[in-house]
Tab-separated table of C-alpha atoms in Angstrom:
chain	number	residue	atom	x	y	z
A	1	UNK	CA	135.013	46.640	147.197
A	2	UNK	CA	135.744	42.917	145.911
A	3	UNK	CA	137.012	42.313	142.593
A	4	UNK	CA	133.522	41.165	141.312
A	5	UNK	CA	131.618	44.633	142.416
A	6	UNK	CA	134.668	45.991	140.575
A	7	UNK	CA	133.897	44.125	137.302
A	8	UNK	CA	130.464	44.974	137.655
A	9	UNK	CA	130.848	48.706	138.153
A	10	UNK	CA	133.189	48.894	135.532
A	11	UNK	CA	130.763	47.163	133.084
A	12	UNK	CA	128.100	49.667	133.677
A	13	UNK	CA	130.102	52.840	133.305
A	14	UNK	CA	131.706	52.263	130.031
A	15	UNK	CA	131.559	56.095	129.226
A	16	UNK	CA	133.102	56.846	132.804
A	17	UNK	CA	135.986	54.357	131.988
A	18	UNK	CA	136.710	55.658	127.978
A	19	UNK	CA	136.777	59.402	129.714
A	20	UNK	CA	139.471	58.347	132.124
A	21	UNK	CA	141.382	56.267	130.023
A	22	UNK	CA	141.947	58.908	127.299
A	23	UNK	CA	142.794	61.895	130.699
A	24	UNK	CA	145.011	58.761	131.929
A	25	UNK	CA	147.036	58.731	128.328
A	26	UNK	CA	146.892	62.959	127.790
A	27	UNK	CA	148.601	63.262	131.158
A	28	UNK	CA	151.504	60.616	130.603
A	29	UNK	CA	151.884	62.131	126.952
A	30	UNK	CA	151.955	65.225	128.707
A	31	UNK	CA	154.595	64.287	131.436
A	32	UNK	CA	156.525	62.667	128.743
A	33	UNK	CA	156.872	65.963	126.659
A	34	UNK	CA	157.711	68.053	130.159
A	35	UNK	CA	160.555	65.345	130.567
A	36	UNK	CA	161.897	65.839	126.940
A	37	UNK	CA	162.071	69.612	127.738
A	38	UNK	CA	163.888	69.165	130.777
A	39	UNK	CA	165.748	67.147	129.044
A	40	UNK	CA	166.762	69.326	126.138
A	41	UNK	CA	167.090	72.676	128.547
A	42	UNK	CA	169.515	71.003	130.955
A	43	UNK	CA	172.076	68.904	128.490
A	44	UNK	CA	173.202	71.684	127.274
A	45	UNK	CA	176.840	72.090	125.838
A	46	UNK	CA	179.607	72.884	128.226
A	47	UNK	CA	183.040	74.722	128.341
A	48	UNK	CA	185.475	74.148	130.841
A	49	UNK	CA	188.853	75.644	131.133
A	50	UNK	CA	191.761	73.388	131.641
A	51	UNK	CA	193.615	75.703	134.798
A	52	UNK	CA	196.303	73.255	135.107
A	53	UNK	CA	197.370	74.092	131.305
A	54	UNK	CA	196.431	77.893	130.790
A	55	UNK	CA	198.494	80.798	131.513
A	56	UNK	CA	198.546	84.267	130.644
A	57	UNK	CA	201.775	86.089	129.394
A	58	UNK	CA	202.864	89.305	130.728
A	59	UNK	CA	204.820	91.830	129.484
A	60	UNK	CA	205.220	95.653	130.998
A	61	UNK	CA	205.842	98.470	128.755
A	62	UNK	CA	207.221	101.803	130.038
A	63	UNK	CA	205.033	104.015	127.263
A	64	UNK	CA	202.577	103.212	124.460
A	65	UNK	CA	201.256	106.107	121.877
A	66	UNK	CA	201.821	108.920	124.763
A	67	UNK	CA	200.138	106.455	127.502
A	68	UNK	CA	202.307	105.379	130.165
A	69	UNK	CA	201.595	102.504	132.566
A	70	UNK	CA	200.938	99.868	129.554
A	71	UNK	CA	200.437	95.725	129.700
A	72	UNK	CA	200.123	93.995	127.314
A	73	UNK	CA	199.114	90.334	128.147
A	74	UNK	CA	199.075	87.284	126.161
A	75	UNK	CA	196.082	85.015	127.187
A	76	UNK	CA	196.931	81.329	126.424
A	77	UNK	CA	193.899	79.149	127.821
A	78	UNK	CA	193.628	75.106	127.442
A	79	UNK	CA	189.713	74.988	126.864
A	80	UNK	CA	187.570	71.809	126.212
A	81	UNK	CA	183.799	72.083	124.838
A	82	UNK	CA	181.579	68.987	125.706
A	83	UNK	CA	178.720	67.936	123.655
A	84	UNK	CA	176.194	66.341	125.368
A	85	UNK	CA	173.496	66.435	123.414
A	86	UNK	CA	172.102	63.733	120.630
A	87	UNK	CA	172.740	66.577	117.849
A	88	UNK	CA	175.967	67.804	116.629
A	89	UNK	CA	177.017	71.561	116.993
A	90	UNK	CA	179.127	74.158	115.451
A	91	UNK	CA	181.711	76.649	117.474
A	92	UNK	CA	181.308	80.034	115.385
A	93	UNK	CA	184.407	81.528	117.880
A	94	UNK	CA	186.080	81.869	120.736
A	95	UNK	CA	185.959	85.531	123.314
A	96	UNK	CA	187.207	86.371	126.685
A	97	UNK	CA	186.970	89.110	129.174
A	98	UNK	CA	189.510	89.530	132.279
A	99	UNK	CA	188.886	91.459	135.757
A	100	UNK	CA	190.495	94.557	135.216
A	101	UNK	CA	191.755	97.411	137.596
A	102	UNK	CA	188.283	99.370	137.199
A	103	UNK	CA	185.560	99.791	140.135
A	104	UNK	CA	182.599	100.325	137.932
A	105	UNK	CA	182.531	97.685	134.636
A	106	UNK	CA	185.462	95.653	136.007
A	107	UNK	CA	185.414	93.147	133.493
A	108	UNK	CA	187.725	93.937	130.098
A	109	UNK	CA	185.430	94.727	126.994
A	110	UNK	CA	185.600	91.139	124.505
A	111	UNK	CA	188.687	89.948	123.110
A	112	UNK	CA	188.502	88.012	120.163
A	113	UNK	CA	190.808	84.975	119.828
A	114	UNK	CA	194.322	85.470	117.175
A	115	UNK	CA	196.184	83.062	115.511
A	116	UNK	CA	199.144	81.146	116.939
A	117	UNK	CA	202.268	81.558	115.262
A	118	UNK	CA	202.884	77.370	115.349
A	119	UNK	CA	201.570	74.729	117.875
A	120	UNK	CA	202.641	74.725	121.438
A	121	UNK	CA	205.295	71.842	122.108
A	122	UNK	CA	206.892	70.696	125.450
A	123	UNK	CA	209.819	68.381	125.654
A	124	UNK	CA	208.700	65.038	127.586
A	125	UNK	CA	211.766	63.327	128.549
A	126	UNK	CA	213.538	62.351	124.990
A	127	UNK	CA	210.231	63.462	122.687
A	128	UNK	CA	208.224	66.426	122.054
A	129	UNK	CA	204.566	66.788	123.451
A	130	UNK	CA	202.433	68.854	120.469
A	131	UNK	CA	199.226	70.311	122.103
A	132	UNK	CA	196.073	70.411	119.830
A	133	UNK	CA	194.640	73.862	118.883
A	134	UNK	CA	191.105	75.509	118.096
A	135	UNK	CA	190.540	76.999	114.442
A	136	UNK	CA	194.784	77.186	112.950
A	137	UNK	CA	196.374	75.491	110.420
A	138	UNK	CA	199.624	74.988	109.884
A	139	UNK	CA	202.250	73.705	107.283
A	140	UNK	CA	202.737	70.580	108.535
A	141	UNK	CA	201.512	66.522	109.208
A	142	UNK	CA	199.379	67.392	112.047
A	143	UNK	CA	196.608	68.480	110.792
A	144	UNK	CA	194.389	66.200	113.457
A	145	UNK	CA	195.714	68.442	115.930
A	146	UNK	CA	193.987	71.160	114.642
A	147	UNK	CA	190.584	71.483	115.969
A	148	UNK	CA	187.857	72.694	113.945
A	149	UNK	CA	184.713	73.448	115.933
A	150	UNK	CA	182.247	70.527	114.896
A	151	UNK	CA	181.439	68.378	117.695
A	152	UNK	CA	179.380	65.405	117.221
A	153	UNK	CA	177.036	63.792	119.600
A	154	UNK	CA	178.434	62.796	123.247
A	155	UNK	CA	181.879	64.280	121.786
A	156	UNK	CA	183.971	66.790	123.230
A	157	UNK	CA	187.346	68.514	121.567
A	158	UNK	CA	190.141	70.561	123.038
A	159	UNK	CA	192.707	72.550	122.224
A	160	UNK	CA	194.588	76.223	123.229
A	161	UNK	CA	192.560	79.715	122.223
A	162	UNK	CA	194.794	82.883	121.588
A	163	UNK	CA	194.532	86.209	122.983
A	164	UNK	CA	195.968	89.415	123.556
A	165	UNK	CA	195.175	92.734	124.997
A	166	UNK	CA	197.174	96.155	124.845
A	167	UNK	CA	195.761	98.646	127.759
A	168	UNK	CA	196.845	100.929	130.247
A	169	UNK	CA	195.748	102.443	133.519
A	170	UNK	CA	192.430	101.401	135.298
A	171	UNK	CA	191.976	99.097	132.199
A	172	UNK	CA	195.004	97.091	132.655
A	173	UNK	CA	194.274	93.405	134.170
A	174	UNK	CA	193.536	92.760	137.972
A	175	UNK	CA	196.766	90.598	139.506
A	176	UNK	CA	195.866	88.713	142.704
A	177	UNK	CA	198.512	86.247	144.030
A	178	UNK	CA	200.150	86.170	140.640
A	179	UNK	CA	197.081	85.173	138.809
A	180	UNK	CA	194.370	86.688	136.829
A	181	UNK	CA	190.703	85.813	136.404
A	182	UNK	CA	189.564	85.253	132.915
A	183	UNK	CA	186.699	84.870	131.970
A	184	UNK	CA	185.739	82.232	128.332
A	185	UNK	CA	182.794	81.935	125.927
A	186	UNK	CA	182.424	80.192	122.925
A	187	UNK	CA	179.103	80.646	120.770
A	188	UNK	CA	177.771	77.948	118.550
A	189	UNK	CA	176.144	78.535	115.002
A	190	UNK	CA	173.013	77.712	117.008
A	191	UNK	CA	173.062	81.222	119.104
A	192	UNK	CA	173.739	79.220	122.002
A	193	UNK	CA	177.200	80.428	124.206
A	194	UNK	CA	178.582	77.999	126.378
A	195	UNK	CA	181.173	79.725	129.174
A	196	UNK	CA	183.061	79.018	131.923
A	197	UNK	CA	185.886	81.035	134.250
A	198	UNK	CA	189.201	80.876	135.951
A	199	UNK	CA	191.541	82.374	137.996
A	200	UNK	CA	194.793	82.272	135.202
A	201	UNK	CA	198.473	81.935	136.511
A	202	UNK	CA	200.420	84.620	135.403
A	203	UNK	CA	204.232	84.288	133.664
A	204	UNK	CA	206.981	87.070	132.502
A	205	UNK	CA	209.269	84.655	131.021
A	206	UNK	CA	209.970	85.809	127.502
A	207	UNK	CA	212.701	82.432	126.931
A	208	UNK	CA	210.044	80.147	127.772
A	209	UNK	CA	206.675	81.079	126.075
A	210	UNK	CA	209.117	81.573	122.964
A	211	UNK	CA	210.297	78.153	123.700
A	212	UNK	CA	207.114	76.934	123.733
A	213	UNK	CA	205.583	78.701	121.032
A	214	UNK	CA	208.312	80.270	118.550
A	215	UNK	CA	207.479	83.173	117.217
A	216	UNK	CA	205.057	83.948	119.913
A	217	UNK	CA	206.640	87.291	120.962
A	218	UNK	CA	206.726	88.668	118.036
A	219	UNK	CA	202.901	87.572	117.208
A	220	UNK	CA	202.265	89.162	120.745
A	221	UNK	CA	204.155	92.576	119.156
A	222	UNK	CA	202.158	92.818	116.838
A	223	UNK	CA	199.086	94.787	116.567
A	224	UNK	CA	197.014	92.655	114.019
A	225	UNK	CA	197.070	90.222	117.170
A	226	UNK	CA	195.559	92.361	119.780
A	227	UNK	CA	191.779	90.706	119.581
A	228	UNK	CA	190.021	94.346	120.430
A	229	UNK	CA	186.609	95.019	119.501
């Protein structure tokens, strides 16, 4: 067909032509909202634990209210929550399960994330290193270092979650090559929980998570820490 028979069949089928025009713009409007849905269902937000930085804490007790064979392990995990989205979001909180000793259900009921006693600090040659934390205040000038949860567009914040669990028996935590697998969520305000998982090296050194964190043993003692639904 030449480009005049062309012009001439398209001048007498104007009705033809309207038809497909308006099909033509439904299916590209159509396409466009499929690709905005795509879009939305696959930038969603994102937690990733930071395995280089996490550890877990653990301490054996001979016997706990008549139960012998007791942990009790203190979960320190470097997390960081991306945003990718064009909206902002909310972190509600913080939970985490670990493989435990158990055949059947072998993952840990939730923990719930404590409070740190004060920030975690590192000496770095002649100066002191202060790592940023989720949710805690403290009584002093570095308040930035305290994250809060609200994460703007294309933003991302980090910072060390808390836990600790008391158990014994078939319930105490799985320990494979000296490490433990954890496993992270954090819900938003939105419903929506991001989550990631690890395997988590393990640590019995009382001097240095006290160094580290001081007061953390004692936090670890006590009971109003143990994040147990």
């Amino acid at each position: 067909m030449t480009i005049a028979e062309l012009v001439t069949w398209i001048e007498s089928h104007p009705t033809t032509i309207e038809v497909s025009k308006w099909v033509l713009l439904f299916i590209i409007a159509w396409l466009s909202g499929v690709f905005k849905l795509i879009r939305k269902y696959t930038k969603k937000s994102q937690l990733k634990i930071i395995d280089t930085a996490s550890f877990c804490f653990v301490d054996d007790i001979n016997e706990f209210q008549g139960h012998t064979n007791v942990v009790r392990v203190a979960f320190l995990i470097d997390v960081s929550v991306i945003n990718p989205t064009n909206e902002k979001i909310v972190i509600e909180s913080f939970s985490l399960r670990y493989l435990t000793k158990r055949y059947f259900k072998k993952y840990s009921n939730s923990l719930y994330s404590s409070t740190l006693p004060n920030r975690p600090r590192a000496e770095m040659g002649s100066g002191i290193k202060i790592s940023k934390v989720f949710f805690t205040d403290f009584n002093d000038d570095s308040s930035k270092l305290t994250m809060d949860g609200v994460i703007g567009p294309k933003e991302f914040q980090n910072g060390y979650i808390f836990f600790v669990s008391t158990t014994w028996g078939s319930w105490n935590p799985r320990v494979l090559k000296k490490k433990i697998k954890v496993q992270v969520h954090a819900r938003l305000t939105t419903g929506e929980i991001c989550k990631d998982s690890f395997w988590i090296r393990v640590i019995k050194d009382k001097e240095f998570i006290e160094k580290w964190i001081p007061g953390i043993v004692k936090q670890i003692e006590h009971p109003g820490s143990w994040g147990h639904q």
